[in-house]
Amino acid sequence: MSGEARVLELALRLAEATDFTAVAAEALAVVQEPAGTVGAALAWHTDEPELATVGDGPLTCLVAAGPAPGTVRVLTPADAAPLREAGLAAAVHLTVATGPHGSATLVGLLKDGADAGAAVAAVELAAAAAAPVLQRLAVAELHRAEQANIAFLAEASVVMEQSLDLPDTLQRVARLTAPTLADGCLIYLDGADLVASAHVDARVDRRMRAELPGDVALRDAVRSARDAEDVRPALPGWLRPDSVRLVPLLARERHVGTMVLTERASGRPSRLPGPQFLSDLARRAAIAIDNALLYERRDAAVLALQRRLLPPSLPVLPRMDLAARYEAGDPSLDVGGDFYDAVPLPGGAVALVIGDVCGRGADAAGRTALARHTLRALLESGAGAPRALQRLNRALLDEDEDGAFCTALVVEARLGDGRAELRIVNAGHPPPVLVRASGEVEELGVYGPLLGVIPDAELEPVLVEAGGGDAVLLYTDGLVEARRDGELFGAERVRAALAGAGTADAAELVARVHAAVDAFRSGGSDDDLALLALRLRGGELCRVALPGAKEAAAEARRAVRSALEATRVPERAADDVTLAVSELVAAAVLAGQPAMELVLTRAGRTVRAELRGAGPDAGAVAAVAGPDDPAWLVAKVAQRYSVSQSGRDGVVFAWAEVDVSDE
């Protein structure tokens, strides 16, 4: 049979081969056919080399690719020491190309007396038949790898785009890269330390997260590196790999960070992909990171703008306790329109304001600012709630835009002798809830038209009388419209959350309601939520005139004891109140206050003691830090206290609040 026929015959046998092992079995069988051939080897030089051998001898030492592919070389013991050491006569060596990125080497080992010509022919025959099959397998493997890369990149895009949370996105990128493409992955954002890392070895992974975020030398090396070799010396000894890749993260023509891939060889082929694949992966990762960065900045801007639309703090008022809570909905929906305020009025009164502007975004933010600041300015000027709301109504109508309307509720609280008057004006807002000191809860059914809809809206005040210790809660519709499986939280649940809260202070009222709605709803909320509570500190227990003399402290103690016994305050709490009052009075006498008035009130779980000037002469109670200060003990027993330099007639110059609950 001619050589060409034998090549064709062998090629037909190899036509169905699907892997290197099948090709090697047929090719090596041909190489071993000539007499005197004692061993054969086929090496496939690719990114992941493969080797097959039969027979004995130093085959693994002789399978390196030849310098001139396509040329048969017959090696003698003089050419190759392994042949001499093994006592062999020669080796036939041939390297053939198997595609643009690979080659194969066939080797046959000959003993003395072997037919070298037949051995060369056998090697050439096997190579001629095997080379195109190996090339076909290489192309198929390249196609499979390309398909796998495409699938990986598609999956990577989905995984990386599942979250807009920046830390989560960064960690997803790191975990996706290691262990799939490398042993370790470090991600640095521009202007930041290490922000995410992952490693196939759990111990190394923990050490990376513990030690590398503060490694300034490594961070600086990554920032200034021109290639991977600039980073390698800065890597710690326990991480120093055999291979390092530096991958820039570019998104929208901006450099957002750098990804460092590391790998230890460990006797296996490298898994680090080629530059084109890494560039494609890095581009997708950079876009996902940049999207998360943009979202984080937008989120921060939305929340910052939202905070600007709210008062920085609530006023501290005598005989009134205020508390508020604001919870932004989903910031991705832009700035909401909920707002609240507490405006001090002349005579120790206060105007509680709460509202909700229609819509979200810049337009809603502008109208929210208009609403809150308009109402505050008019209420401070003494315009009163009806006029202030009517003026805001006209301002919204003047905008002449669809949807430029809002709801608003104003509750003016004015204190009298042991009582308070609540003056309520409602413009389309959920009505307030009154919590009596007895624990009873009632919704104050006061209603009115929306603002920005009717030109001549009639907004009439409704008067409600409240007693000392009573409280009122204002809220936006984000509370009653909170959902769980389509069910609304509703006003009834609001009242249930407040039931029995007659002794709670304003902060506790707000906390109760928020805890109830938080437990009710499933997940977060798209709508904003604002809560504003006022507890009246009415409930006067005693009012005593005290002289500016040393016996004033004793008189104050007797008055306090008598008043607290009548209200069944726990003995420990009564001791704390008595001590606080005694120390404040003693401090006032030492400061030269000629006369004063002690007023003791209770609101819920808090007793408040006030010292007021009772004459034209000024007095002072100095707050000096340290145990020598007469007011030092007051700070030990009181939740809050204050002293000032004013002891004028009727002016509160010192006060303390003590928790008298039995908890």
Short mmCIF file of C-alpha atoms in Angstrom, two decimals, residues 457-644:
data_model
loop_
_atom_site.label_atom_id
_atom_site.label_comp_id
_atom_site.label_asym_id
_atom_site.label_seq_id
_atom_site.Cartn_x
_atom_site.Cartn_y
_atom_site.Cartn_z
CA ALA A 457 -61.00 77.32 49.76
CA GLU A 458 -62.76 77.68 53.11
CA LEU A 459 -60.42 76.65 55.89
CA GLU A 460 -62.07 76.97 59.26
CA PRO A 461 -60.28 76.16 62.55
CA VAL A 462 -61.68 73.59 64.96
CA LEU A 463 -60.95 73.98 68.67
CA VAL A 464 -60.20 70.95 70.84
CA GLU A 465 -59.47 71.12 74.56
CA ALA A 466 -56.62 69.02 75.90
CA GLY A 467 -55.43 68.42 79.43
CA GLY A 468 -52.03 68.18 81.00
CA GLY A 469 -50.32 64.96 79.89
CA ASP A 470 -52.41 64.66 76.70
CA ALA A 471 -50.61 64.19 73.38
CA VAL A 472 -51.36 64.69 69.70
CA LEU A 473 -49.86 62.79 66.74
CA LEU A 474 -49.70 64.10 63.17
CA TYR A 475 -48.68 61.85 60.25
CA THR A 476 -48.57 61.68 56.45
CA ASP A 477 -50.43 59.15 54.30
CA GLY A 478 -47.30 57.01 54.02
CA LEU A 479 -48.34 55.63 57.43
CA VAL A 480 -51.94 54.61 56.77
CA GLU A 481 -51.20 53.55 53.17
CA ALA A 482 -48.33 51.20 54.05
CA ARG A 483 -49.11 47.84 52.45
CA ARG A 484 -48.77 44.15 53.11
CA ASP A 485 -50.08 41.83 50.40
CA GLY A 486 -52.49 44.48 49.21
CA GLU A 487 -53.80 45.30 52.69
CA LEU A 488 -53.43 48.86 54.06
CA PHE A 489 -52.09 49.64 57.53
CA GLY A 490 -55.01 52.03 58.04
CA ALA A 491 -56.06 54.51 60.72
CA GLU A 492 -57.41 51.79 62.99
CA ARG A 493 -53.96 50.26 63.40
CA VAL A 494 -52.57 53.72 64.15
CA ARG A 495 -55.03 54.05 67.05
CA ALA A 496 -54.26 50.50 68.20
CA ALA A 497 -50.52 51.29 68.32
CA LEU A 498 -51.23 54.30 70.54
CA ALA A 499 -53.74 52.60 72.85
CA GLY A 500 -52.58 52.64 76.47
CA ALA A 501 -49.73 55.07 75.73
CA GLY A 502 -51.01 57.71 78.13
CA THR A 503 -47.71 57.82 80.04
CA ALA A 504 -45.45 57.76 76.98
CA ASP A 505 -43.44 60.83 76.03
CA ALA A 506 -43.50 62.20 72.48
CA ALA A 507 -40.48 60.20 71.33
CA GLU A 508 -42.02 56.97 72.60
CA LEU A 509 -45.31 57.72 70.82
CA VAL A 510 -43.45 58.16 67.55
CA ALA A 511 -41.40 55.01 68.16
CA ARG A 512 -44.53 52.96 68.94
CA VAL A 513 -46.27 53.91 65.72
CA HIS A 514 -43.16 53.43 63.59
CA ALA A 515 -42.49 49.99 65.11
CA ALA A 516 -46.08 48.96 64.41
CA VAL A 517 -46.02 49.97 60.75
CA ASP A 518 -42.52 48.53 60.28
CA ALA A 519 -43.69 45.16 61.61
CA PHE A 520 -46.80 45.29 59.43
CA ARG A 521 -45.40 46.09 56.01
CA SER A 522 -43.49 43.63 53.87
CA GLY A 523 -40.09 44.99 52.85
CA GLY A 524 -39.47 48.67 52.27
CA SER A 525 -41.89 51.35 51.22
CA ASP A 526 -42.10 53.43 48.05
CA ASP A 527 -43.81 56.27 49.94
CA ASP A 528 -42.24 58.67 52.41
CA LEU A 529 -43.41 58.68 56.02
CA ALA A 530 -43.44 61.61 58.45
CA LEU A 531 -44.53 61.52 62.10
CA LEU A 532 -44.79 64.52 64.45
CA ALA A 533 -45.90 64.24 68.09
CA LEU A 534 -46.53 66.72 70.89
CA ARG A 535 -46.96 65.81 74.55
CA LEU A 536 -48.35 68.56 76.81
CA ARG A 537 -46.54 68.81 80.07
CA GLY A 538 -49.63 70.37 81.76
CA GLY A 539 -50.50 68.32 84.85
CA GLU A 540 -49.38 70.88 87.47
CA LEU A 541 -48.57 69.13 90.77
CA CYS A 542 -47.65 72.12 92.89
CA ARG A 543 -46.68 75.81 92.76
CA VAL A 544 -44.71 77.18 95.73
CA ALA A 545 -43.19 80.62 96.44
CA LEU A 546 -39.71 80.29 97.95
CA PRO A 547 -37.55 82.91 99.71
CA GLY A 548 -34.00 83.62 98.70
CA ALA A 549 -32.71 82.14 101.96
CA LYS A 550 -31.09 78.92 103.12
CA GLU A 551 -34.40 77.47 104.36
CA ALA A 552 -35.75 77.60 100.75
CA ALA A 553 -34.29 74.18 99.91
CA ALA A 554 -36.01 72.52 102.89
CA GLU A 555 -39.36 74.13 102.01
CA ALA A 556 -38.97 72.96 98.41
CA ARG A 557 -38.25 69.38 99.54
CA ARG A 558 -41.38 69.29 101.72
CA ALA A 559 -43.56 70.63 98.90
CA VAL A 560 -42.18 68.15 96.40
CA ARG A 561 -42.61 65.18 98.77
CA SER A 562 -46.21 66.11 99.48
CA ALA A 563 -47.08 66.57 95.80
CA LEU A 564 -45.46 63.30 94.70
CA GLU A 565 -47.08 61.23 97.45
CA ALA A 566 -50.48 62.34 96.16
CA THR A 567 -49.64 61.08 92.65
CA ARG A 568 -48.20 57.72 93.80
CA VAL A 569 -44.78 58.24 92.26
CA PRO A 570 -42.40 55.32 93.09
CA GLU A 571 -40.19 56.08 96.10
CA ARG A 572 -36.92 55.91 94.16
CA ALA A 573 -38.21 58.33 91.55
CA ALA A 574 -39.57 60.64 94.27
CA ASP A 575 -36.10 60.70 95.85
CA ASP A 576 -34.55 61.68 92.49
CA VAL A 577 -37.03 64.52 91.93
CA THR A 578 -36.59 65.79 95.50
CA LEU A 579 -32.80 65.75 95.17
CA ALA A 580 -32.87 67.59 91.82
CA VAL A 581 -35.21 70.31 93.15
CA SER A 582 -33.22 70.71 96.39
CA GLU A 583 -29.94 71.14 94.50
CA LEU A 584 -31.39 73.65 92.02
CA VAL A 585 -32.93 75.74 94.81
CA ALA A 586 -29.71 75.65 96.85
CA ALA A 587 -27.75 76.73 93.76
CA ALA A 588 -30.15 79.63 93.18
CA VAL A 589 -29.80 80.81 96.80
CA LEU A 590 -26.01 80.59 96.58
CA ALA A 591 -26.14 82.64 93.35
CA GLY A 592 -28.07 85.39 95.18
CA GLN A 593 -31.58 84.86 93.82
CA PRO A 594 -33.74 86.92 96.23
CA ALA A 595 -37.03 85.09 95.62
CA MET A 596 -38.30 82.39 93.31
CA GLU A 597 -41.25 80.21 92.43
CA LEU A 598 -41.16 76.42 92.15
CA VAL A 599 -43.58 74.85 89.63
CA LEU A 600 -43.83 71.07 89.51
CA THR A 601 -45.66 69.41 86.58
CA ARG A 602 -46.08 65.89 85.28
CA ALA A 603 -46.50 64.69 81.69
CA GLY A 604 -46.69 60.94 81.31
CA ARG A 605 -43.60 59.36 82.81
CA THR A 606 -41.76 62.66 83.29
CA VAL A 607 -41.88 65.14 86.20
CA ARG A 608 -40.57 68.61 85.39
CA ALA A 609 -39.41 71.08 88.04
CA GLU A 610 -39.09 74.75 87.06
CA LEU A 611 -37.61 77.64 89.05
CA ARG A 612 -38.95 81.04 87.99
CA GLY A 613 -37.85 84.47 89.02
CA ALA A 614 -40.29 86.06 91.51
CA GLY A 615 -39.06 89.63 91.61
CA PRO A 616 -37.36 92.35 89.62
CA ASP A 617 -33.86 91.45 90.81
CA ALA A 618 -31.77 89.21 88.55
CA GLY A 619 -30.32 85.96 89.80
CA ALA A 620 -28.05 83.30 88.39
CA VAL A 621 -27.44 79.57 88.63
CA ALA A 622 -24.02 78.84 87.20
CA ALA A 623 -23.42 75.47 85.51
CA VAL A 624 -19.89 74.55 86.60
CA ALA A 625 -18.58 71.13 85.57
CA GLY A 626 -17.37 68.93 88.41
CA PRO A 627 -18.51 67.68 91.83
CA ASP A 628 -18.09 71.14 93.42
CA ASP A 629 -20.89 72.50 91.24
CA PRO A 630 -24.18 72.67 93.19
CA ALA A 631 -25.97 71.42 90.04
CA TRP A 632 -23.63 68.44 89.59
CA LEU A 633 -25.97 66.05 91.41
CA VAL A 634 -28.87 67.24 89.25
CA ALA A 635 -27.15 65.81 86.19
CA LYS A 636 -26.89 62.45 87.97
CA VAL A 637 -30.62 62.01 88.52
CA ALA A 638 -32.29 64.08 85.78
CA GLN A 639 -32.74 63.02 82.15
CA ARG A 640 -32.49 66.67 81.10
CA TYR A 641 -31.79 69.91 82.96
CA SER A 642 -30.80 73.48 82.21
CA VAL A 643 -29.61 76.56 84.08
CA SER A 644 -29.25 80.11 82.80
#
